Short mmCIF file of C-alpha atoms and ligand atoms in Angstrom, two decimals:
data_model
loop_
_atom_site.label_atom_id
_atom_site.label_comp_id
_atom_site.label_asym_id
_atom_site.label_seq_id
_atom_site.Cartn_x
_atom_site.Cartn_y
_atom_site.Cartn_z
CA UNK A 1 -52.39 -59.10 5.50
CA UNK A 2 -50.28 -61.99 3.90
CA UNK A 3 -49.09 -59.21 1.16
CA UNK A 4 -48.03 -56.78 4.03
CA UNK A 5 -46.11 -59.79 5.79
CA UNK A 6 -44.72 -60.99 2.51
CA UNK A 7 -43.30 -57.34 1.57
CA UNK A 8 -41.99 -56.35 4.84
CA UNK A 9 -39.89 -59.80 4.06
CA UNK A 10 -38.78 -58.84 0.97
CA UNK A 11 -37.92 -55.36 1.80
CA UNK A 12 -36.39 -56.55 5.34
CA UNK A 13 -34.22 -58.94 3.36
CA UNK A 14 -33.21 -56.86 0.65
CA UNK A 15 -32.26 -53.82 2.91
CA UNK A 16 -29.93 -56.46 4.91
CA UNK A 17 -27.72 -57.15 2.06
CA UNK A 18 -27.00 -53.56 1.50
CA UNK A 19 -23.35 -53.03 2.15
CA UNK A 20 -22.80 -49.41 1.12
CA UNK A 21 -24.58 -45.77 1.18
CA UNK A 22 -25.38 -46.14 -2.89
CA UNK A 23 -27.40 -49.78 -2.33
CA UNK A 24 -28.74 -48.21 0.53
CA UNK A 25 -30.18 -45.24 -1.01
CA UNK A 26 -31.51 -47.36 -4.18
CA UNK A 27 -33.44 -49.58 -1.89
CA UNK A 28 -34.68 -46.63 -0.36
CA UNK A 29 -36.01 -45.45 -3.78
CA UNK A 30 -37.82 -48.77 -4.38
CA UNK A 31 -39.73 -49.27 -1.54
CA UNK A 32 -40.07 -45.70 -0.37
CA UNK A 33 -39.80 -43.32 -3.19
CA UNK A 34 -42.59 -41.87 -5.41
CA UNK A 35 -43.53 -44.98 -7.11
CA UNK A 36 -42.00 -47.33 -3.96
CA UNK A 37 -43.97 -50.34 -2.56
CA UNK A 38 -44.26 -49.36 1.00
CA UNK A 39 -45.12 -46.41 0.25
CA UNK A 40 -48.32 -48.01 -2.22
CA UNK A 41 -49.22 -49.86 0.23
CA UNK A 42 -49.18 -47.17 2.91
CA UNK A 43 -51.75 -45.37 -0.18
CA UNK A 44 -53.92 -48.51 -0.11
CA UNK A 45 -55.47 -47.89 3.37
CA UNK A 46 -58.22 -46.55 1.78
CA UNK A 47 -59.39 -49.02 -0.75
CA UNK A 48 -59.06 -51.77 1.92
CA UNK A 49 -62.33 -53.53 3.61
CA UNK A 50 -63.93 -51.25 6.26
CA UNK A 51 -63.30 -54.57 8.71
CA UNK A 52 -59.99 -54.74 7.91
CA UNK A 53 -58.82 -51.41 7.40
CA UNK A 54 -57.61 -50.45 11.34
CA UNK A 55 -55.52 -53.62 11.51
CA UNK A 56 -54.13 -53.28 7.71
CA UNK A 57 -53.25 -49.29 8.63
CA UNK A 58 -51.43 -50.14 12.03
CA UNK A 59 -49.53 -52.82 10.39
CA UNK A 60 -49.03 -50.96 7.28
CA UNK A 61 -47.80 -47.80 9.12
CA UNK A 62 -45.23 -50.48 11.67
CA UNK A 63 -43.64 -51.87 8.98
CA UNK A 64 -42.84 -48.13 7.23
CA UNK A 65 -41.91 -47.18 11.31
CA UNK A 66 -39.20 -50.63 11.05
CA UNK A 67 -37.82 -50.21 7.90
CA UNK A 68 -37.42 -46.54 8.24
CA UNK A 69 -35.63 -46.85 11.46
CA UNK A 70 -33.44 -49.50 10.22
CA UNK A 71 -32.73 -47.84 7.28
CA UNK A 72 -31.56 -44.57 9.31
CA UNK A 73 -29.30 -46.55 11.08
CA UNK A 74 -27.80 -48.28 8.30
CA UNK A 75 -27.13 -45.37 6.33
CA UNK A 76 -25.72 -43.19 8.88
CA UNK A 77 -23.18 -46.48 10.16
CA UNK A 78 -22.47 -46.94 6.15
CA UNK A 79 -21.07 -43.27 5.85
CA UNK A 80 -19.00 -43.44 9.20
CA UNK A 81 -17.79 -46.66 7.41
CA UNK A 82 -16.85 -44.61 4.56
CA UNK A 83 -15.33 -41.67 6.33
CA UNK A 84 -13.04 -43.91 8.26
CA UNK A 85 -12.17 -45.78 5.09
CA UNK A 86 -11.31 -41.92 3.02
CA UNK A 87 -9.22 -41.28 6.40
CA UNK A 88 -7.13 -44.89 6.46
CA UNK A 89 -6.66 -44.73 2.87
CA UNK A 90 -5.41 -40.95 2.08
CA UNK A 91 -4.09 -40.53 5.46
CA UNK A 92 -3.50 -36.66 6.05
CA UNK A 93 0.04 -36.19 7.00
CA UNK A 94 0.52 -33.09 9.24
CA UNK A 95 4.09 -33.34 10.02
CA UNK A 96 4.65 -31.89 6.32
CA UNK A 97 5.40 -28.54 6.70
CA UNK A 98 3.12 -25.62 5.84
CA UNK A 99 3.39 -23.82 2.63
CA UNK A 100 5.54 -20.84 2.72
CA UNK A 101 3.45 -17.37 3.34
CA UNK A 102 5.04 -14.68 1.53
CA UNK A 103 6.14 -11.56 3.35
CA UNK A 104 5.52 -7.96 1.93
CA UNK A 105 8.20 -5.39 2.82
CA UNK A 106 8.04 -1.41 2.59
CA UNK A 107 8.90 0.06 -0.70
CA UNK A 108 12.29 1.59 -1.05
CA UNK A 109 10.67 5.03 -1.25
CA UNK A 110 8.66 4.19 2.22
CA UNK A 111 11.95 3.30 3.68
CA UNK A 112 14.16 6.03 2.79
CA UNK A 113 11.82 8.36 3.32
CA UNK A 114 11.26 7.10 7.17
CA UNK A 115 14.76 7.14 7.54
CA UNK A 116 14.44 11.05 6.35
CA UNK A 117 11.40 11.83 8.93
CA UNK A 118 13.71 10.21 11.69
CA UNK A 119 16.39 12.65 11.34
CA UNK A 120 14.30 15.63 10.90
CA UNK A 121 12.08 14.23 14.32
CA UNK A 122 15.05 14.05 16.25
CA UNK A 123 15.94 17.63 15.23
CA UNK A 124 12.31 18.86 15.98
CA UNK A 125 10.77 18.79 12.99
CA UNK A 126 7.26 17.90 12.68
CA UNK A 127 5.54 16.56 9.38
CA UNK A 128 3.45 18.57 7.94
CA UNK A 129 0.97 16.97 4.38
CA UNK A 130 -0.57 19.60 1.78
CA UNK A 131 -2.22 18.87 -0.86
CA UNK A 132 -0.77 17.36 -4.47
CA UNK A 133 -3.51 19.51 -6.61
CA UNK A 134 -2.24 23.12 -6.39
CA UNK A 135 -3.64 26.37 -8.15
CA UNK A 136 -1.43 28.39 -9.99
CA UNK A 137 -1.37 31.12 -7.66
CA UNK A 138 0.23 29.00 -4.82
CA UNK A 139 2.87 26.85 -7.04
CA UNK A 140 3.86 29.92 -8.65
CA UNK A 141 2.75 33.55 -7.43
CA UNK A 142 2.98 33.58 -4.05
CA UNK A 143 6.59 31.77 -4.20
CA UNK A 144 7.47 35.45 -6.10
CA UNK A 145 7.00 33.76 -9.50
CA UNK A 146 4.55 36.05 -11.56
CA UNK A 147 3.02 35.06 -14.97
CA UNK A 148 5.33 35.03 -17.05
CA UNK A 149 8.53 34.96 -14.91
CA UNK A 150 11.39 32.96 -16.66
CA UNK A 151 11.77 31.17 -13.63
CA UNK A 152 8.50 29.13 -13.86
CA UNK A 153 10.37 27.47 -17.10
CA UNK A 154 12.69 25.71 -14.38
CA UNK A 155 8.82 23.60 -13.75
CA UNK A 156 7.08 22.08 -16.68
CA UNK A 157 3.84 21.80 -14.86
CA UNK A 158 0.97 19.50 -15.66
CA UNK A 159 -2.27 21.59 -16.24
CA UNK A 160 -5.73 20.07 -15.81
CA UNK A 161 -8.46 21.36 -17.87
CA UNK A 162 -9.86 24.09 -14.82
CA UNK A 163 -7.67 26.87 -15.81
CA UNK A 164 -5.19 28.03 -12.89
CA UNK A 165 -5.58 24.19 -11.42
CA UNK A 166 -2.42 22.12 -11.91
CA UNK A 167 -0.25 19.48 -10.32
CA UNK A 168 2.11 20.89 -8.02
CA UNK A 169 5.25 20.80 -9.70
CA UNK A 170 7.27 20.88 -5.96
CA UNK A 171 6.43 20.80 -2.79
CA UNK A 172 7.23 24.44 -2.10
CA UNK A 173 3.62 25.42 -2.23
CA UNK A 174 3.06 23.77 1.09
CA UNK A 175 5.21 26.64 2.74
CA UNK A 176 2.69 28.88 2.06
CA UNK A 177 0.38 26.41 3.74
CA UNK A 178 1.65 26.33 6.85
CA UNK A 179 3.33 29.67 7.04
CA UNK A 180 -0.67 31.39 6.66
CA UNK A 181 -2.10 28.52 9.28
CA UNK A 182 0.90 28.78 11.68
CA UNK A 183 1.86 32.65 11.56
CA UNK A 184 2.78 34.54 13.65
CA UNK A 185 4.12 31.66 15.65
CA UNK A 186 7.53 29.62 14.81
CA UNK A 187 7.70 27.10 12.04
CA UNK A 188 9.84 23.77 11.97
CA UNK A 189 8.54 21.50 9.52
CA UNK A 190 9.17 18.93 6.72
CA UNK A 191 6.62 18.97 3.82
CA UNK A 192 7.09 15.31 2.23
CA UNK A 193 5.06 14.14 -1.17
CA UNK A 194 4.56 13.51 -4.43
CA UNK A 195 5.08 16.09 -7.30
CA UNK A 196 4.26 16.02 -10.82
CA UNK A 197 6.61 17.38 -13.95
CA UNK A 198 5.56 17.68 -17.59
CA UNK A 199 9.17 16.68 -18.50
CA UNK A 200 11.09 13.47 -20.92
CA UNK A 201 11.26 10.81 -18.63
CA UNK A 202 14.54 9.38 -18.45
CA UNK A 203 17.03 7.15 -16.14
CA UNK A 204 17.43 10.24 -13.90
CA UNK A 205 13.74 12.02 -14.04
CA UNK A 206 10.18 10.97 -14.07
CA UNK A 207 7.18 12.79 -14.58
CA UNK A 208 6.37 12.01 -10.55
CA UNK A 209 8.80 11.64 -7.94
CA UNK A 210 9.03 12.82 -4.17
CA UNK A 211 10.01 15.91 -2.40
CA UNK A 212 10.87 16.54 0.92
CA UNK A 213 10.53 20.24 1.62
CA UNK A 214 12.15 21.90 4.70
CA UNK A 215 10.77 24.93 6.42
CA UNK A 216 11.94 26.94 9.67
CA UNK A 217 10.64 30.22 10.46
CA UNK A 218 11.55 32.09 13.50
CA UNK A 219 13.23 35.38 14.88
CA UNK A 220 16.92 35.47 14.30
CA UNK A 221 16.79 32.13 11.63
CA UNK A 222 20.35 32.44 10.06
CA UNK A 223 22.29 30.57 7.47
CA UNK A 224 24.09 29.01 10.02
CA UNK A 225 21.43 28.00 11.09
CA UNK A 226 20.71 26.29 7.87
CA UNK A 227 24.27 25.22 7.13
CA UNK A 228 23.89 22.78 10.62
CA UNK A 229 20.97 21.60 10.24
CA UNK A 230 21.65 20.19 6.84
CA UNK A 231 25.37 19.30 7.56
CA UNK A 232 23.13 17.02 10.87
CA UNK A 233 21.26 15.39 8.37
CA UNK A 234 23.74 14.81 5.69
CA UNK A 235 25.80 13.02 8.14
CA UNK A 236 22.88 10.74 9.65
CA UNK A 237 21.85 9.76 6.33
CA UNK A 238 25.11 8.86 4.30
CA UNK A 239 28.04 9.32 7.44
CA UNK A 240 29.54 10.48 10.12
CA UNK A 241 33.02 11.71 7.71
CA UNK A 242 31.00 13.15 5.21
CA UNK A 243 31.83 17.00 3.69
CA UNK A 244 29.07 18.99 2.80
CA UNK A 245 29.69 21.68 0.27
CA UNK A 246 27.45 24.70 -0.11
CA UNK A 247 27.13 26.82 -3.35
CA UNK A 248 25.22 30.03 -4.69
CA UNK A 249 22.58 29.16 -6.92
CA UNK A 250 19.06 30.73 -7.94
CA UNK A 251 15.92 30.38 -6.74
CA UNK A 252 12.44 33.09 -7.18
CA UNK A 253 11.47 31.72 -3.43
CA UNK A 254 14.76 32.32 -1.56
CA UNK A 255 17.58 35.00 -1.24
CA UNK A 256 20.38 34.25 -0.90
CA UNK A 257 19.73 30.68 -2.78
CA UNK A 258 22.48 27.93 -2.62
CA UNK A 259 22.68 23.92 -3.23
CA UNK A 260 24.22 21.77 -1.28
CA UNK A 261 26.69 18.69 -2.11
CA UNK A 262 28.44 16.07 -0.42
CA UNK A 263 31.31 14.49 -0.99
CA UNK A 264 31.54 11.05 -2.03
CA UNK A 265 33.87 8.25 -0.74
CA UNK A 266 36.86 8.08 -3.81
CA UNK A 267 37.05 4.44 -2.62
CA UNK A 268 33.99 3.62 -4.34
CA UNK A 269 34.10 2.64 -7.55
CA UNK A 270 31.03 4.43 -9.03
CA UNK A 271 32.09 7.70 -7.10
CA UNK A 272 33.76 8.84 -10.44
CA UNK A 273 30.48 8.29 -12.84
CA UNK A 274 28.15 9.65 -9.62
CA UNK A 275 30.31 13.05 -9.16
CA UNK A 276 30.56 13.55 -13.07
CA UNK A 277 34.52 13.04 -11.78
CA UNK A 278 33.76 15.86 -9.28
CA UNK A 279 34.21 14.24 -6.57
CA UNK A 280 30.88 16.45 -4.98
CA UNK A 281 27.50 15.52 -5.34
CA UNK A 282 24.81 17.72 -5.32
CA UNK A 283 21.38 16.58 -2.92
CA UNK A 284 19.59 19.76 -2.37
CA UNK A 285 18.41 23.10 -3.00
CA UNK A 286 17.66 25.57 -0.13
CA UNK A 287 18.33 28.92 0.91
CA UNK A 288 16.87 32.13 3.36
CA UNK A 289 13.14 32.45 2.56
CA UNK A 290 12.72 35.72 0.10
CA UNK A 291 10.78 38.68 1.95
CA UNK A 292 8.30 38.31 -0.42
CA UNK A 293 7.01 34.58 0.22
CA UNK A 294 7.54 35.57 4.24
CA UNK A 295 5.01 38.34 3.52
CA UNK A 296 3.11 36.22 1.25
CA UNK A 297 2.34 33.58 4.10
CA UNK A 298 1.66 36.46 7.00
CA UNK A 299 5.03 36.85 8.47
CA UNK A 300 6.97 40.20 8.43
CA UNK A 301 10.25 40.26 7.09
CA UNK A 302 11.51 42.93 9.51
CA UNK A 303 10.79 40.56 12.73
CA UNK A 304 11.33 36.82 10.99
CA UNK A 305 13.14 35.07 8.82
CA UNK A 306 13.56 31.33 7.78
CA UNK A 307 15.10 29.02 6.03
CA UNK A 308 14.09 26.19 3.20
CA UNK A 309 15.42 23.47 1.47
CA UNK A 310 13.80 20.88 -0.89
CA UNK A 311 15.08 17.53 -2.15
CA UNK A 312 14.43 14.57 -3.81
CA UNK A 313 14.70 10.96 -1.65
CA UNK A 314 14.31 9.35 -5.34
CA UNK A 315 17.96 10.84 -5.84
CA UNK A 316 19.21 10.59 -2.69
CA UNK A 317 18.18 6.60 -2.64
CA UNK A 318 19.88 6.24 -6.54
CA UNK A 319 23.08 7.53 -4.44
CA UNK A 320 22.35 5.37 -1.63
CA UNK A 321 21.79 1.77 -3.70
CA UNK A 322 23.83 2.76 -6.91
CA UNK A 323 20.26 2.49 -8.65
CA UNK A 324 21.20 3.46 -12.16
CA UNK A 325 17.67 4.21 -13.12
CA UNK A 326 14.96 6.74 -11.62
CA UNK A 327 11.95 4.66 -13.24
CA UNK A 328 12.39 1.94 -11.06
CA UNK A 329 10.85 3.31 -8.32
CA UNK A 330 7.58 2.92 -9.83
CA UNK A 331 7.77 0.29 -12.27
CA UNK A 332 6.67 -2.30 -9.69
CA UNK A 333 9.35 -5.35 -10.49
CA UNK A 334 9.00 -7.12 -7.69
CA UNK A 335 13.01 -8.29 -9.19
CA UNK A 336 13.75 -4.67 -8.15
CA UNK A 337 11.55 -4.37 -5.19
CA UNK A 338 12.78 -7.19 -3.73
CA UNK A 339 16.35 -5.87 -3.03
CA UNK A 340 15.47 -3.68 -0.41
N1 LIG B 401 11.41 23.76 -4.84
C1 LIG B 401 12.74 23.61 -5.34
C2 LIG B 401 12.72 22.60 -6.48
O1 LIG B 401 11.76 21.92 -6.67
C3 LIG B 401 13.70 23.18 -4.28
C4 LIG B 401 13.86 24.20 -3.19
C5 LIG B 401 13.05 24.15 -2.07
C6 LIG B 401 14.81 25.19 -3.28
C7 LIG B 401 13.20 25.10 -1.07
C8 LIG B 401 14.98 26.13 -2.27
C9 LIG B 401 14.17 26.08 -1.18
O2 LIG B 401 13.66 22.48 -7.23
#
């Protein structure tokens, strides 16, 4: 009994004069860890005198009750004692301000191009996605462009290794799309995406760029028709006082064919370098849809006809931002990005 008396002394003392969480925890080791003293003589119940053994276990098992309790206390008041101390010393100062979150933005391409679809919507055009793989007989054949026709040598295509699969090499395909999902109704659409050339790239072509195809199909569909619609848009997108010049040209899908220019302010100084000294710039080719795609997509040349044009917003932003190089665009500079 003396021993107990004399050890819960000891311990009693010794767990007094602990100041901090790391004494605490040590004194916690001696007297209650595997080899600790309370903890023996918590173990000695057994080898103690029958006699004595109730009184020895009560008293043994009060002091472990006392000191545990004490200790609880003592730790848990010794880390709030810390806390506050980590908190007075390294004060957290929230009037600094926050770090600055850096804001994304819409690629150039993303932005042109909505600028695009908001002319065309207000004109009642509707958008209209096909697909970037292509056979052969779509790309080519049904735009009137048979093996073998010169013509295709105007597309150096990207084949894959299923024969008659390729990349489409413009987005003219997609008129056949909607022309054989839509007919015999009227079509006003714009077909926008990628396409895919086998060409050198250089500052002014890439081996993918964007289209934006143009299709309207209807009864009595005229060149005019054509002509105002793309004089509308040429105006929206680069001014009110623009000219827009229209010449003959070739292409297998339409008949007649033309492409279409603008002039360019003189006042600026790159308009000499943009119009090859010109003065026009060229943004387009479109024409009347051939009788043979018409038939091709379900319509019949004797009751419809249509008009199409196809450009290239890459281009049309170079003119727009004096970008002097077409590989930008995908390059990913954030240094270029980061203009727009
Ligand atoms: N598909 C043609 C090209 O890629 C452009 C075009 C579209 C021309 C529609 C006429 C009509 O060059």
């Amino acid at each position: 009994m003396s021993d107990l008396a004399s050890l819960e002394l000891l311990a009693k003392t010794e767990l007094d004069a602990c100041a901090d969480e790391p004494t605490l925890r040590a004194w916690n080791t001696k007297y209650f860890g595997a080899n600790g003293e309370v903890l023996a003589a918590l173990k000695a119940i057994g080898t103690i005198a029958k006699d004595q053994r109730k009184t020895y276990g009560q008293e043994a098992n009060r002091i472990k009750e006392t000191l545990t309790q004490t200790y609880d206390a003592m730790l848990s008041a010794a880390k709030e004692r810390a806390l506050d101390a980590s908190l007075t010393a390294n004060p957290l100062d929230i009037t600094l301000p926050g770090r600055p979150v850096q804001r994304g933005r819409l690629h150039v391409a993303t932005q042109i191009m909505r600028q695009i679809y908001d002319i065309f919507a207000d004109m009642g055009f509707q958008v209209y996605r096909t697909r970037e793989v292509e056979d052969d007989l779509t790309n080519f054949e049904l735009l009137n462009m048979p093996p073998h026709h010169p013509a295709r040598d105007m597309w150096d295509t990207f084949h894959t290794t299923t024969p008659g699969v390729i990349l489409r090499t413009h987005t003219s395909p997609g008129q056949i799309h909607v022309m054989r999902e839509v007919c015999p109704d009227p079509i006003r659409v714009i077909l926008p995406g990628m396409c895919y050339r086998y060409e050198a790239i250089t500052t002014r072509s890439e081996i993918q760029f964007q289209q934006v195809e143009g299709l309207v199909i209807g009864e009595h569909v005229t060149m005019a028709d054509l002509k105002g619609t793309i004089t509308a848009f040429a105006r929206r997108l680069f001014g009110q006082e623009r000219q827009v010049r229209f010449r003959s040209s070739y292409f297998p899908f339409t008949e007649p064919s033309i492409e279409i220019d603008i002039d360019w302010p003189k006042e600026d100084p790159n308009a000499d370098r943009l119009t090859k000294g010109t003065g026009w710039l060229e943004i387009m080719g479109a024409g009347m849809v051939h009788p043979v795609v018409l038939r091709n997509g379900g319509y019949d040349p004797a009751k419809h006809s249509g008009f199409a044009f196809g450009m290239g917003p890459q281009r049309i932003t170079m003119l727009k931002h004096a970008i002097d190089d077409i590989r930008q665009f995908w390059a990913n500079d954030v240094r270029f990005l980061r203009q727009f």
